[in-house]
mmCIF file of C-alpha atoms in Angstrom:
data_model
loop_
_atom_site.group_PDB
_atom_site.id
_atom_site.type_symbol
_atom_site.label_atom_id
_atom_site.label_comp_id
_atom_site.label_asym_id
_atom_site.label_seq_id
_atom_site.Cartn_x
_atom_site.Cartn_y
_atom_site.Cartn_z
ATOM 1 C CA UNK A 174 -19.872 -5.609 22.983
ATOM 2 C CA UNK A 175 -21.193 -7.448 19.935
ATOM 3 C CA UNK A 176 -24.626 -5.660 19.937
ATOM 4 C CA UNK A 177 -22.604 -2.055 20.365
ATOM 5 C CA UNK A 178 -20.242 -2.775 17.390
ATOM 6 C CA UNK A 179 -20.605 -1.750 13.585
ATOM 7 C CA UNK A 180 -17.886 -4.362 12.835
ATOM 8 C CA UNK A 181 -15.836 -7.561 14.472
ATOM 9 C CA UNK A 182 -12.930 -9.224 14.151
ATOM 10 C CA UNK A 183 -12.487 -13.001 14.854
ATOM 11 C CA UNK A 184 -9.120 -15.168 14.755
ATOM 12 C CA UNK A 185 -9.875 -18.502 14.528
ATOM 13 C CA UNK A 186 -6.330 -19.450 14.879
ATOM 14 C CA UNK A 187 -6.483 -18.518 18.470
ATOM 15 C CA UNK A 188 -8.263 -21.800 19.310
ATOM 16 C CA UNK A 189 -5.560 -23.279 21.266
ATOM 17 C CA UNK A 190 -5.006 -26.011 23.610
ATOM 18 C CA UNK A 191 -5.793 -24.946 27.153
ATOM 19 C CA UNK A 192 -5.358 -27.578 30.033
ATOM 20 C CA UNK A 193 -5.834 -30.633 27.219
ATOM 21 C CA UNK A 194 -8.614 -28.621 25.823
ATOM 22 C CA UNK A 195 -9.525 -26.456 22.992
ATOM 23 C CA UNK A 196 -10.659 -23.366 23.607
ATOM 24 C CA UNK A 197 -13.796 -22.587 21.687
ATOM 25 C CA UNK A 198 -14.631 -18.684 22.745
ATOM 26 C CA UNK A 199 -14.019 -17.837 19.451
ATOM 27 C CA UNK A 200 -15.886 -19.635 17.344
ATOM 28 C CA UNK A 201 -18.506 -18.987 19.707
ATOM 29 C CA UNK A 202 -18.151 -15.411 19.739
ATOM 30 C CA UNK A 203 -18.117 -15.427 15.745
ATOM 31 C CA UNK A 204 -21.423 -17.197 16.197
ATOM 32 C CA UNK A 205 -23.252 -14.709 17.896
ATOM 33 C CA UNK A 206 -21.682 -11.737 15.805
ATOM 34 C CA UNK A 207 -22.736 -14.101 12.341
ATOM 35 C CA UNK A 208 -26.040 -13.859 14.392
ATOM 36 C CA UNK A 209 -26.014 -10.072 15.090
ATOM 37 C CA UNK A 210 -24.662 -9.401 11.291
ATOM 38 C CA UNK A 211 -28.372 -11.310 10.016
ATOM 39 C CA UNK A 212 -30.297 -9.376 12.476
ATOM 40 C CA UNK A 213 -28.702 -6.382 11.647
ATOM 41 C CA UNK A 214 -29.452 -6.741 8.198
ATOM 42 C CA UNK A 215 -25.858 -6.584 7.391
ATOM 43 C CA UNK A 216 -25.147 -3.019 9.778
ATOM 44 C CA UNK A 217 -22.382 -5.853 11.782
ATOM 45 C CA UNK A 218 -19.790 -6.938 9.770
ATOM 46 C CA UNK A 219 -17.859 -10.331 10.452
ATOM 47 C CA UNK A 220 -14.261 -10.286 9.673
ATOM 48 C CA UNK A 221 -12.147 -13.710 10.029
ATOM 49 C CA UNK A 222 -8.483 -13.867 10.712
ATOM 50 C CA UNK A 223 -7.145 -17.599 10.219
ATOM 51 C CA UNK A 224 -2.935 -18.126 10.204
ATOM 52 C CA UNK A 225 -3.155 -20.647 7.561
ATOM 53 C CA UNK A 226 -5.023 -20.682 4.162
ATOM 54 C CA UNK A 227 -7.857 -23.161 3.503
ATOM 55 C CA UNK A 228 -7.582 -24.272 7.060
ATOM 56 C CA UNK A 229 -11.755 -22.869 7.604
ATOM 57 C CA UNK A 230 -12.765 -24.670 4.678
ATOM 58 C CA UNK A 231 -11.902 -27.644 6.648
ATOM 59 C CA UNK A 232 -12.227 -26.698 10.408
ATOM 60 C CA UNK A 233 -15.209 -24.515 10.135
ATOM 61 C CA UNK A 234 -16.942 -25.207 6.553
ATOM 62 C CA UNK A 235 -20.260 -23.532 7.335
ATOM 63 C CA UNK A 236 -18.505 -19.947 6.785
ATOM 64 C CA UNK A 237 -16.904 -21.406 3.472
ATOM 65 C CA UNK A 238 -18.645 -17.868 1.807
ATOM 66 C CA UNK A 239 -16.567 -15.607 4.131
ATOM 67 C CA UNK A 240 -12.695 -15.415 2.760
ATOM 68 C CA UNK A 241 -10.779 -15.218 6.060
ATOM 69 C CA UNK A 242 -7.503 -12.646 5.956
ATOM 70 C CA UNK A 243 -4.568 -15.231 6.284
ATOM 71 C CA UNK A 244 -2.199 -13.202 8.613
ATOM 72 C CA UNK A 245 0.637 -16.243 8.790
ATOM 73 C CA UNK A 246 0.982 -15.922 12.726
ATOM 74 C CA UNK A 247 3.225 -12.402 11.831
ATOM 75 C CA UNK A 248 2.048 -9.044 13.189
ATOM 76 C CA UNK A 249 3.087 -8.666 9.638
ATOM 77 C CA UNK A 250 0.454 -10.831 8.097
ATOM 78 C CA UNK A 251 -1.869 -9.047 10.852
ATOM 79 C CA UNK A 252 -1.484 -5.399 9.697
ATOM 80 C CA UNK A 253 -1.854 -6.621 5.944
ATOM 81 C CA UNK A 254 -5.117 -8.314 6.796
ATOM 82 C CA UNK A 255 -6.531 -5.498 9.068
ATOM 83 C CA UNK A 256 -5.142 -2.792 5.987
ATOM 84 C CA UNK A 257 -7.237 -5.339 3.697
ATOM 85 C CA UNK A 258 -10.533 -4.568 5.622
ATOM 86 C CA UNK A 259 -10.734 -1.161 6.692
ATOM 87 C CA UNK A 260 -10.117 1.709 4.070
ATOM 88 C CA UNK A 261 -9.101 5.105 4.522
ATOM 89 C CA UNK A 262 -10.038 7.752 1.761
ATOM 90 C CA UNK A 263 -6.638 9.277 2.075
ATOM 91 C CA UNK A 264 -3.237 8.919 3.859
ATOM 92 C CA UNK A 265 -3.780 4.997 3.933
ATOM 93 C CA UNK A 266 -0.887 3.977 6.545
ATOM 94 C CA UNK A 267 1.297 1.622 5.159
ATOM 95 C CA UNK A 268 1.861 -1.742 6.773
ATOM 96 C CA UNK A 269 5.538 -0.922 7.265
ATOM 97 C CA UNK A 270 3.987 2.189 9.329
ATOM 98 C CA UNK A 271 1.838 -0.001 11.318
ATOM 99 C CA UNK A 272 4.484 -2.163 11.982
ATOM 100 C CA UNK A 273 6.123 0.759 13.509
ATOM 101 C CA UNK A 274 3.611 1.718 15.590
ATOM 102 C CA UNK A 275 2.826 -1.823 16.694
ATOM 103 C CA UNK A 276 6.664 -1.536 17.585
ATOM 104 C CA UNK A 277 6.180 0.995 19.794
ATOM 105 C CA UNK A 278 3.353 0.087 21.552
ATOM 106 C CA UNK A 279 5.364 -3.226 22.121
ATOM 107 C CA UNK A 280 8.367 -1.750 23.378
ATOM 108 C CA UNK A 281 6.004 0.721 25.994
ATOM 109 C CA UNK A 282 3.955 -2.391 27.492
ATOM 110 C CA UNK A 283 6.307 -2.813 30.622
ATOM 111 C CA UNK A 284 5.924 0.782 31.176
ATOM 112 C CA UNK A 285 2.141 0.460 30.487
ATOM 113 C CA UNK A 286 1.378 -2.540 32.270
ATOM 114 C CA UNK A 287 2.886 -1.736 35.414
ATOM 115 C CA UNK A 288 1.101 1.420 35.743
ATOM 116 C CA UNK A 289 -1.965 -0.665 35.672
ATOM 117 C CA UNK A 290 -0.377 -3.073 38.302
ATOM 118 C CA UNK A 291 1.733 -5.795 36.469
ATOM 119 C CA UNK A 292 -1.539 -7.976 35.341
ATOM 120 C CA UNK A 293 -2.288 -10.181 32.832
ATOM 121 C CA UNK A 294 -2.016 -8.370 29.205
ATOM 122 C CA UNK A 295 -5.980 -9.215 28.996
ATOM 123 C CA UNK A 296 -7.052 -7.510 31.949
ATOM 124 C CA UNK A 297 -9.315 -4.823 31.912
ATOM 125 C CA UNK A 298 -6.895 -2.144 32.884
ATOM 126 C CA UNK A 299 -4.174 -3.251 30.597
ATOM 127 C CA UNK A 300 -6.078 -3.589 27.636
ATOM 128 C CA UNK A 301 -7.648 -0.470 28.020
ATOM 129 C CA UNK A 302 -4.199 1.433 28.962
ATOM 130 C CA UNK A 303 -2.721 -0.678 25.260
ATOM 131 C CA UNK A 304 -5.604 0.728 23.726
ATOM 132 C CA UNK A 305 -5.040 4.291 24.762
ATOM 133 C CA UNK A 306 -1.156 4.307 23.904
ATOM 134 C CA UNK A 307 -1.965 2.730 20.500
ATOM 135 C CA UNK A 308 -4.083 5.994 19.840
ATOM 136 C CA UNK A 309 -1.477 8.155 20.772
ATOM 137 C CA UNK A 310 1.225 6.507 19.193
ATOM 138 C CA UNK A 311 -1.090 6.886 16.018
ATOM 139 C CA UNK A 312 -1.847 10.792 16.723
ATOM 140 C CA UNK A 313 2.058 11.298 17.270
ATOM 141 C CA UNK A 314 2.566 9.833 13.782
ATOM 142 C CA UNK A 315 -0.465 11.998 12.348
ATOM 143 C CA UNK A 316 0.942 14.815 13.677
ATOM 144 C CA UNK A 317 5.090 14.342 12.450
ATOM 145 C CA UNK A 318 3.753 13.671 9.136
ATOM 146 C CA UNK A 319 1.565 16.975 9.702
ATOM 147 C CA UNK A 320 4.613 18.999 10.410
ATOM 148 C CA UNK A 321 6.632 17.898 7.872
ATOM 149 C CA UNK A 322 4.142 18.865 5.150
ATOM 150 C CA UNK A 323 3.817 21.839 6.568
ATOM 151 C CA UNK A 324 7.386 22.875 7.055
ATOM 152 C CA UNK B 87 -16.461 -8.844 2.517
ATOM 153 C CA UNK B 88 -16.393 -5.080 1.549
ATOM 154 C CA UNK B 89 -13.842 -2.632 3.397
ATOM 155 C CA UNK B 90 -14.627 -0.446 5.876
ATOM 156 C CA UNK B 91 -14.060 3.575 5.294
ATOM 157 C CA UNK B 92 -12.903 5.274 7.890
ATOM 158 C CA UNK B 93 -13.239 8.867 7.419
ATOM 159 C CA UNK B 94 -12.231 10.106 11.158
ATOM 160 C CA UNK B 95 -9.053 7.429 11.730
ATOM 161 C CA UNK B 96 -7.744 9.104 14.895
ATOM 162 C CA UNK B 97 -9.848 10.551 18.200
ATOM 163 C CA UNK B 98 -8.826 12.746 20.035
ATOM 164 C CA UNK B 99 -7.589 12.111 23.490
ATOM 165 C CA UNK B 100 -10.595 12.741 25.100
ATOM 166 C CA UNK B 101 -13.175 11.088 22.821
ATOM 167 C CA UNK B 102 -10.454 7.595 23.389
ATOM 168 C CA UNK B 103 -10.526 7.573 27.219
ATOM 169 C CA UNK B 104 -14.674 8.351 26.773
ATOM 170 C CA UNK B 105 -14.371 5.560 24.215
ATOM 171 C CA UNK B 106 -12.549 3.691 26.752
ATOM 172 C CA UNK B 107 -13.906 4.551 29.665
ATOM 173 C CA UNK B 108 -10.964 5.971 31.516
ATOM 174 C CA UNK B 109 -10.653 8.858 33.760
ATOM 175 C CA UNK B 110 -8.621 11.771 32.268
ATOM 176 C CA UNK B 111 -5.523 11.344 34.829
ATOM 177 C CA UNK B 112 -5.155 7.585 33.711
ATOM 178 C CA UNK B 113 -5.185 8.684 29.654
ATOM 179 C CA UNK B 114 -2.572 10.909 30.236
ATOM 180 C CA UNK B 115 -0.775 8.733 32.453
ATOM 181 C CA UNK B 116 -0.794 6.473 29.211
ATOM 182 C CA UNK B 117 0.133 9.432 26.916
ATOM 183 C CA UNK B 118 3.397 10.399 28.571
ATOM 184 C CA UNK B 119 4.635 7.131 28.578
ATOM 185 C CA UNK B 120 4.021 6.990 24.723
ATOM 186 C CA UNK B 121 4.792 10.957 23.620
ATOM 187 C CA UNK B 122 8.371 10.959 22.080
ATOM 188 C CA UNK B 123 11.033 13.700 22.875
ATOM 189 C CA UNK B 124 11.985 16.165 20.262
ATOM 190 C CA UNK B 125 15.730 17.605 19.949
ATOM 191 C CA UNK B 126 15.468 20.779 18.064
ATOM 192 C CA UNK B 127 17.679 23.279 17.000
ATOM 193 C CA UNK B 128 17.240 27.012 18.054
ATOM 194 C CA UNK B 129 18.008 30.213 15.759
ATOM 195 C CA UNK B 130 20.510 31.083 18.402
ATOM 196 C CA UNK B 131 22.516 27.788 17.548
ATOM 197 C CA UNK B 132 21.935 25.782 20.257
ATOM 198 C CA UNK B 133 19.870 22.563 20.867
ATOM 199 C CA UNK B 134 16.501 22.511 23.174
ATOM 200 C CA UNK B 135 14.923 19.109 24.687
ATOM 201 C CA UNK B 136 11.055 18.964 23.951
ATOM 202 C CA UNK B 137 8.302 16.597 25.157
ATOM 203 C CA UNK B 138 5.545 16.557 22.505
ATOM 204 C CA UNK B 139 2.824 19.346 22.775
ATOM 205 C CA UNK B 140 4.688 21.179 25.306
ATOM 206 C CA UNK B 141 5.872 24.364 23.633
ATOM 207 C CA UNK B 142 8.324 25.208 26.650
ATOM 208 C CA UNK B 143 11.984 23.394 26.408
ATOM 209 C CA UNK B 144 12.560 20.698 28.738
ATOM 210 C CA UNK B 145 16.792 21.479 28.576
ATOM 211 C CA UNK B 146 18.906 23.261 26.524
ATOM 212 C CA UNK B 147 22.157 22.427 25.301
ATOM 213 C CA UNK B 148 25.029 23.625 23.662
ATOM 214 C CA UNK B 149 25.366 20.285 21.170
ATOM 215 C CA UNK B 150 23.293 18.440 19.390
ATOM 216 C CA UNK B 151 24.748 15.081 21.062
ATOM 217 C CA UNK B 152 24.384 16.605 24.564
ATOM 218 C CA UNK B 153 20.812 17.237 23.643
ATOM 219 C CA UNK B 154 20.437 13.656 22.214
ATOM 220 C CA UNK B 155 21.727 12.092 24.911
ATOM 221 C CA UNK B 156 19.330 14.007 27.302
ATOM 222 C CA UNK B 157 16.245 13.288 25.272
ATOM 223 C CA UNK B 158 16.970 9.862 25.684
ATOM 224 C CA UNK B 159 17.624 9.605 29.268
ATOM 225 C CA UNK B 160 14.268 11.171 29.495
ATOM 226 C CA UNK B 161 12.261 8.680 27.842
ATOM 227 C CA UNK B 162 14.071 5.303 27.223
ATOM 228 C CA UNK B 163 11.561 3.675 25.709
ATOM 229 C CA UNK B 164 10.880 6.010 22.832
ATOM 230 C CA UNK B 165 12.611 6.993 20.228
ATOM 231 C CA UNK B 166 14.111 10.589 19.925
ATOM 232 C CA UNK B 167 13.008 12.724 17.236
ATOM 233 C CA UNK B 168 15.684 14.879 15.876
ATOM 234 C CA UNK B 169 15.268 17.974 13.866
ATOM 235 C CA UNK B 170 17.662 17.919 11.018
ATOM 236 C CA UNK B 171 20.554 20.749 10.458
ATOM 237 C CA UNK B 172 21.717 19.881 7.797
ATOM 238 C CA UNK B 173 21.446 18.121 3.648
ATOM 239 C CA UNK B 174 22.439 14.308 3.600
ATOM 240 C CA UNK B 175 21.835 14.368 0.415
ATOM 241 C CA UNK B 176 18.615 11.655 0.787
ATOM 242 C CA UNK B 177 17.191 13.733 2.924
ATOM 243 C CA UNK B 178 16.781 17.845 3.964
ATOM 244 C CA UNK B 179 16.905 19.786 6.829
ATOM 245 C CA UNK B 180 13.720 20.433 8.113
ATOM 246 C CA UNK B 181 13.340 16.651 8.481
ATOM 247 C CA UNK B 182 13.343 14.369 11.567
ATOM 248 C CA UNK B 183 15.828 11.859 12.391
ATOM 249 C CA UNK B 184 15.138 8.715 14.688
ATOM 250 C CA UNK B 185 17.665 8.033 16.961
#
């Protein structure tokens, strides 16, 4: 996935406890991306997402020349930080409007995920179903706001 | 860390279940669970039901609240998009309402 990416995105606040153990997949996973970016000669970006500020200087100092987005644990905080790293030329959403959309993609999951048979959110089908309806919900927006101009 | 600039923000249907790797009957499985209902007012003076990019009226009614009510029976998970009939004063007909 790493190697077929232009860019990725890597929340280092989602090491948590699992069983009386951290879960280290994503530090790992921002290790071979960090990789991929110097191979690449800087085609893969590396984005971090931490909840709290200054908490990579101390847990993970080696990427102390990478400012993480702080996203506070908020979908909030989330849509700020992913509106801080990717631009759009024109008809930037704002993070109210993502917060909308996230909204309704949230309020479709039980709908979603048991068409792809009740699972676990980060199952294959599910994710890829989430994925979907969060492109629609975007295209539905695209195409209200398209209407209205044109009306 | 410079931004991304994305110049083509939303792919179509197709392209996202290529993307994705889904067959065509699963993406639009996925897409009428998400497409809202429109509640629209007709020159005639009554009030038709509408699924998104479906030009044919799902129900017609003689009120606006009939209509409403309809639109959300159909799809309770989405909001209703209303065509406004009349000035509010903060906003126009010609607008949509979420209900």
């Amino acid at each position: 996935l790493i190697e077929q990416s232009d860019f990725s995105i890597h929340d280092l606040s989602r090491i948590e406890m699992s069983k009386g153990l951290p879960r280290f997949n994503m530090p790992l996973e921002l290790g071979l991306a960090l990789y991929r970016s110097r191979i690449a000669l800087g085609k893969h970006r590396v984005h971090i997402f931490e909840s709290e500020p200054y908490r990579t200087q101390r847990s993970t100092s080696d990427i102390n020349g990478l400012d993480p987005q702080i996203h506070g644990g908020t979908p909030k905080g989330l849509m700020a930080g992913l509106r801080n790293i990717f631009f759009q030329p024109k008809d930037m959403p704002t993070v109210p409007e993502m917060l909308d959309s996230y909204n309704a993609v949230k309020t479709s999951l039980p709908r979603l995920r048991h068409n792809a048979g009740d699972g676990s959110l980060f199952e294959s089908a599910i994710f890829k179903a989430i994925a979907m309806a969060a492109s629609e919900e975007v295209r539905i927006r695209e195409l209200l706001k398209s209407a209205a101009r044109h009306k | 860390m410079s931004a991304h600039t994305i110049s083509n923000p939303v792919p179509t249907p197709e392209e996202m279940a290529a993307i994705l790797d889904i067959s065509p009957e699963r993406a639009t499985a996925v897409r009428e669970i998400m497409s809202p209902i429109f509640v629209e007012r007709r020159q005639q003076g009554d009030y038709i039901v509408r699924r998104a990019y479906s030009n044919r009226a799902t129900a017609v009614f003689p009120t606006q609240a009939e209509a409403i009510k309809k639109a959300k029976e159909l799809n309770p998970d989405r909001q209703a998009f209303v065509e406004r009939v009349r000035s509010t004063g903060s906003a126009s007909p010609d607008k949509w309402r979420r209900v």
